[in-house]
PDB file of C-alpha atoms in Angstrom:
ATOM      1  CA  MET A   5      -9.015   6.881  -3.782  1.00  0.00           C
ATOM      2  CA  GLU A   6      -7.196   6.071  -7.003  1.00  0.00           C
ATOM      3  CA  GLN A   7      -5.294   2.888  -7.713  1.00  0.00           C
ATOM      4  CA  LEU A   8      -1.638   3.183  -7.232  1.00  0.00           C
ATOM      5  CA  THR A   9       0.922   2.154  -9.755  1.00  0.00           C
ATOM      6  CA  ASN A  10       3.714  -0.242  -8.773  1.00  0.00           C
ATOM      7  CA  LYS A  11       6.191   2.628  -8.549  1.00  0.00           C
ATOM      8  CA  GLU A  12       3.819   4.799  -6.605  1.00  0.00           C
ATOM      9  CA  GLU A  13       3.127   1.857  -3.948  1.00  0.00           C
ATOM     10  CA  GLU A  14       6.818   1.154  -3.646  1.00  0.00           C
ATOM     11  CA  VAL A  15       7.184   4.930  -2.655  1.00  0.00           C
ATOM     12  CA  MET A  16       4.221   4.778  -0.457  1.00  0.00           C
ATOM     13  CA  GLN A  17       5.586   1.698   1.267  1.00  0.00           C
ATOM     14  CA  ALA A  18       8.857   3.605   2.046  1.00  0.00           C
ATOM     15  CA  LEU A  19       6.879   6.705   3.323  1.00  0.00           C
ATOM     16  CA  TRP A  20       4.634   4.421   5.647  1.00  0.00           C
ATOM     17  CA  SER A  21       7.795   2.977   6.961  1.00  0.00           C
ATOM     18  CA  LEU A  22       9.613   6.375   7.476  1.00  0.00           C
ATOM     19  CA  GLU A  23       6.370   8.229   8.425  1.00  0.00           C
ATOM     20  CA  LYS A  24       7.947  11.499   7.039  1.00  0.00           C
ATOM     21  CA  ALA A  25      10.699  12.087   4.866  1.00  0.00           C
ATOM     22  CA  PHE A  26      12.450  14.290   2.255  1.00  0.00           C
ATOM     23  CA  VAL A  27      12.792  12.902  -1.123  1.00  0.00           C
ATOM     24  CA  LYS A  28      16.392  12.135  -0.719  1.00  0.00           C
ATOM     25  CA  GLU A  29      15.391   9.921   2.385  1.00  0.00           C
ATOM     26  CA  ILE A  30      12.768   8.174   0.258  1.00  0.00           C
ATOM     27  CA  VAL A  31      15.426   7.440  -2.396  1.00  0.00           C
ATOM     28  CA  ALA A  32      17.865   5.982   0.252  1.00  0.00           C
ATOM     29  CA  ALA A  33      14.839   3.691   1.535  1.00  0.00           C
ATOM     30  CA  LEU A  34      13.889   2.246  -1.747  1.00  0.00           C
ATOM     31  CA  ALA A  35      15.287  -1.217  -2.695  1.00  0.00           C
ATOM     32  CA  ASN A  36      15.856  -0.324  -6.329  1.00  0.00           C
ATOM     33  CA  ASP A  37      18.441   2.258  -7.791  1.00  0.00           C
ATOM     34  CA  ASN A  38      15.936   5.134  -8.240  1.00  0.00           C
ATOM     35  CA  HIS A  39      16.835   8.518  -9.537  1.00  0.00           C
ATOM     36  CA  TYR A  40      15.990  11.548  -7.213  1.00  0.00           C
ATOM     37  CA  ASN A  41      14.067  13.316  -9.946  1.00  0.00           C
ATOM     38  CA  THR A  42      12.076  10.204 -10.716  1.00  0.00           C
ATOM     39  CA  VAL A  43      11.168   9.764  -7.019  1.00  0.00           C
ATOM     40  CA  SER A  44      10.329  13.520  -6.611  1.00  0.00           C
ATOM     41  CA  THR A  45       7.834  13.207  -9.577  1.00  0.00           C
ATOM     42  CA  ILE A  46       6.083  10.197  -8.039  1.00  0.00           C
ATOM     43  CA  VAL A  47       5.858  11.897  -4.843  1.00  0.00           C
ATOM     44  CA  ARG A  48       4.283  15.074  -6.396  1.00  0.00           C
ATOM     45  CA  ASN A  49       1.902  12.822  -8.087  1.00  0.00           C
ATOM     46  CA  LEU A  50       0.909  10.830  -5.025  1.00  0.00           C
ATOM     47  CA  GLU A  51       0.185  14.448  -3.335  1.00  0.00           C
ATOM     48  CA  GLU A  52      -2.015  15.197  -6.354  1.00  0.00           C
ATOM     49  CA  LYS A  53      -3.866  11.845  -5.893  1.00  0.00           C
ATOM     50  CA  GLY A  54      -4.435  12.733  -2.039  1.00  0.00           C
ATOM     51  CA  PHE A  55      -2.091  10.134  -0.739  1.00  0.00           C
ATOM     52  CA  VAL A  56       0.666  12.459   0.576  1.00  0.00           C
ATOM     53  CA  SER A  57       0.980  15.978   1.955  1.00  0.00           C
ATOM     54  CA  HIS A  58       4.008  18.073   2.806  1.00  0.00           C
ATOM     55  CA  ILE A  59       5.469  20.560   5.055  1.00  0.00           C
ATOM     56  CA  ALA A  60       7.513  23.268   3.307  1.00  0.00           C
ATOM     57  CA  TYR A  61      11.023  24.314   4.813  1.00  0.00           C
ATOM     58  CA  GLY A  62      11.923  27.005   2.288  1.00  0.00           C
ATOM     59  CA  LYS A  63      12.260  25.279  -1.031  1.00  0.00           C
ATOM     60  CA  THR A  64      12.491  21.889   0.400  1.00  0.00           C
ATOM     61  CA  HIS A  65       9.556  19.739   1.216  1.00  0.00           C
ATOM     62  CA  GLN A  66       9.265  17.049   3.743  1.00  0.00           C
ATOM     63  CA  TYR A  67       6.433  14.549   2.876  1.00  0.00           C
ATOM     64  CA  PHE A  68       4.198  12.408   4.856  1.00  0.00           C
ATOM     65  CA  PRO A  69       1.435   9.805   4.112  1.00  0.00           C
ATOM     66  CA  ILE A  70      -2.188  11.030   4.775  1.00  0.00           C
ATOM     67  CA  ILE A  71      -3.648   7.846   3.760  1.00  0.00           C
ATOM     68  CA  THR A  72      -2.805   4.800   6.219  1.00  0.00           C
ATOM     69  CA  LYS A  73      -1.365   1.595   5.167  1.00  0.00           C
ATOM     70  CA  ASP A  74      -4.333  -0.258   6.486  1.00  0.00           C
ATOM     71  CA  ALA A  75      -6.739   2.079   4.763  1.00  0.00           C
ATOM     72  CA  TYR A  76      -5.042   1.443   1.437  1.00  0.00           C
ATOM     73  CA  ALA A  77      -4.771  -2.373   2.143  1.00  0.00           C
ATOM     74  CA  LYS A  78      -8.387  -2.626   2.952  1.00  0.00           C
ATOM     75  CA  ARG A  79      -9.359  -0.642  -0.455  1.00  0.00           C
ATOM     76  CA  PHE A  80      -6.967  -2.736  -2.480  1.00  0.00           C
ATOM     77  CA  MET A  81      -8.167  -6.114  -0.996  1.00  0.00           C
ATOM     78  CA  ASN A  82     -11.790  -5.084  -1.675  1.00  0.00           C
ATOM     79  CA  MET A  83     -10.840  -4.200  -5.264  1.00  0.00           C
ATOM     80  CA  ALA A  84      -8.877  -7.281  -5.887  1.00  0.00           C
ATOM     81  CA  THR A  85     -11.658  -9.332  -4.564  1.00  0.00           C
ATOM     82  CA  LYS A  86     -14.307  -7.874  -6.841  1.00  0.00           C
ATOM     83  CA  ARG A  87     -11.838  -7.882  -9.647  1.00  0.00           C
ATOM     84  CA  TYR A  88     -10.748 -11.564  -9.331  1.00  0.00           C
ATOM     85  CA  PHE A  89     -13.089 -13.436  -7.204  1.00  0.00           C
ATOM     86  CA  ASN A  90     -16.410 -11.610  -8.067  1.00  0.00           C
ATOM     87  CA  GLY A  91     -16.514 -10.044  -4.622  1.00  0.00           C
ATOM     88  CA  ASP A  92     -16.714 -13.641  -3.133  1.00  0.00           C
ATOM     89  CA  TYR A  93     -14.378 -13.903  -0.105  1.00  0.00           C
ATOM     90  CA  LYS A  94     -15.038 -17.551   0.081  1.00  0.00           C
ATOM     91  CA  ASN A  95     -13.656 -17.933  -3.490  1.00  0.00           C
ATOM     92  CA  MET A  96     -10.717 -15.932  -2.535  1.00  0.00           C
ATOM     93  CA  VAL A  97      -9.958 -18.065   0.493  1.00  0.00           C
ATOM     94  CA  SER A  98     -10.419 -21.318  -1.583  1.00  0.00           C
ATOM     95  CA  PHE A  99      -8.089 -20.032  -4.186  1.00  0.00           C
ATOM     96  CA  PHE A 100      -5.403 -19.563  -1.596  1.00  0.00           C
ATOM     97  CA  ALA A 101      -6.152 -22.939  -0.067  1.00  0.00           C
ATOM     98  CA  LYS A 102      -5.848 -24.654  -3.625  1.00  0.00           C
ATOM     99  CA  GLU A 103      -2.639 -22.919  -4.135  1.00  0.00           C
ATOM    100  CA  GLU A 104      -1.363 -24.056  -0.874  1.00  0.00           C
ATOM    101  CA  LYS A 105      -0.737 -20.572   0.248  1.00  0.00           C
ATOM    102  CA  ILE A 106      -2.631 -20.986   3.285  1.00  0.00           C
ATOM    103  CA  SER A 107      -2.675 -24.079   5.725  1.00  0.00           C
ATOM    104  CA  ALA A 108      -5.386 -25.743   7.646  1.00  0.00           C
ATOM    105  CA  THR A 109      -3.984 -24.466  10.982  1.00  0.00           C
ATOM    106  CA  GLU A 110      -4.008 -20.726   9.426  1.00  0.00           C
ATOM    107  CA  LEU A 111      -7.660 -21.285   8.251  1.00  0.00           C
ATOM    108  CA  ARG A 112      -8.671 -22.573  11.808  1.00  0.00           C
ATOM    109  CA  GLU A 113      -7.017 -19.305  13.362  1.00  0.00           C
ATOM    110  CA  ILE A 114      -8.945 -17.159  10.682  1.00  0.00           C
ATOM    111  CA  LEU A 115     -12.251 -19.117  11.567  1.00  0.00           C
ATOM    112  CA  ALA A 116     -11.444 -18.237  15.323  1.00  0.00           C
ATOM    113  CA  LEU A 117     -11.065 -14.537  14.491  1.00  0.00           C
ATOM    114  CA  ILE A 118     -14.481 -14.649  12.548  1.00  0.00           C
ATOM    115  CA  GLU A 119     -16.165 -16.352  15.668  1.00  0.00           C
ATOM    116  CA  ASN A 120     -14.542 -14.065  18.198  1.00  0.00           C
ATOM    117  CA  PRO A 121     -13.916 -10.787  16.922  1.00  0.00           C
ATOM    118  CA  GLU A 122     -12.148  -8.493  19.369  1.00  0.00           C
TER     119      GLU A 122
END
């Protein structure tokens, strides 16, 4: 699975939310002012990368994600952990604790999840 560009990830976020959509619906769901042709090109690139497929209705295509958001998040987090924390999740959690992005209460909740996975 290839890494997505920021724009591709933005389009995927819209598609994950919409579940299936025509390009004009994706354009409408995006926060920024994106041109139809630009979004259409991005969607076709996503299809080539294996993230999206489509159903054809004549000349019109309705797109849908074939990679789940959870599957992409797992891959992205694994890659980021390897790249920035040498694959050490303890270092990653320590980083967020030092940056005050995670509280002691949240750490206890994570520990409870680790000790009692369900």
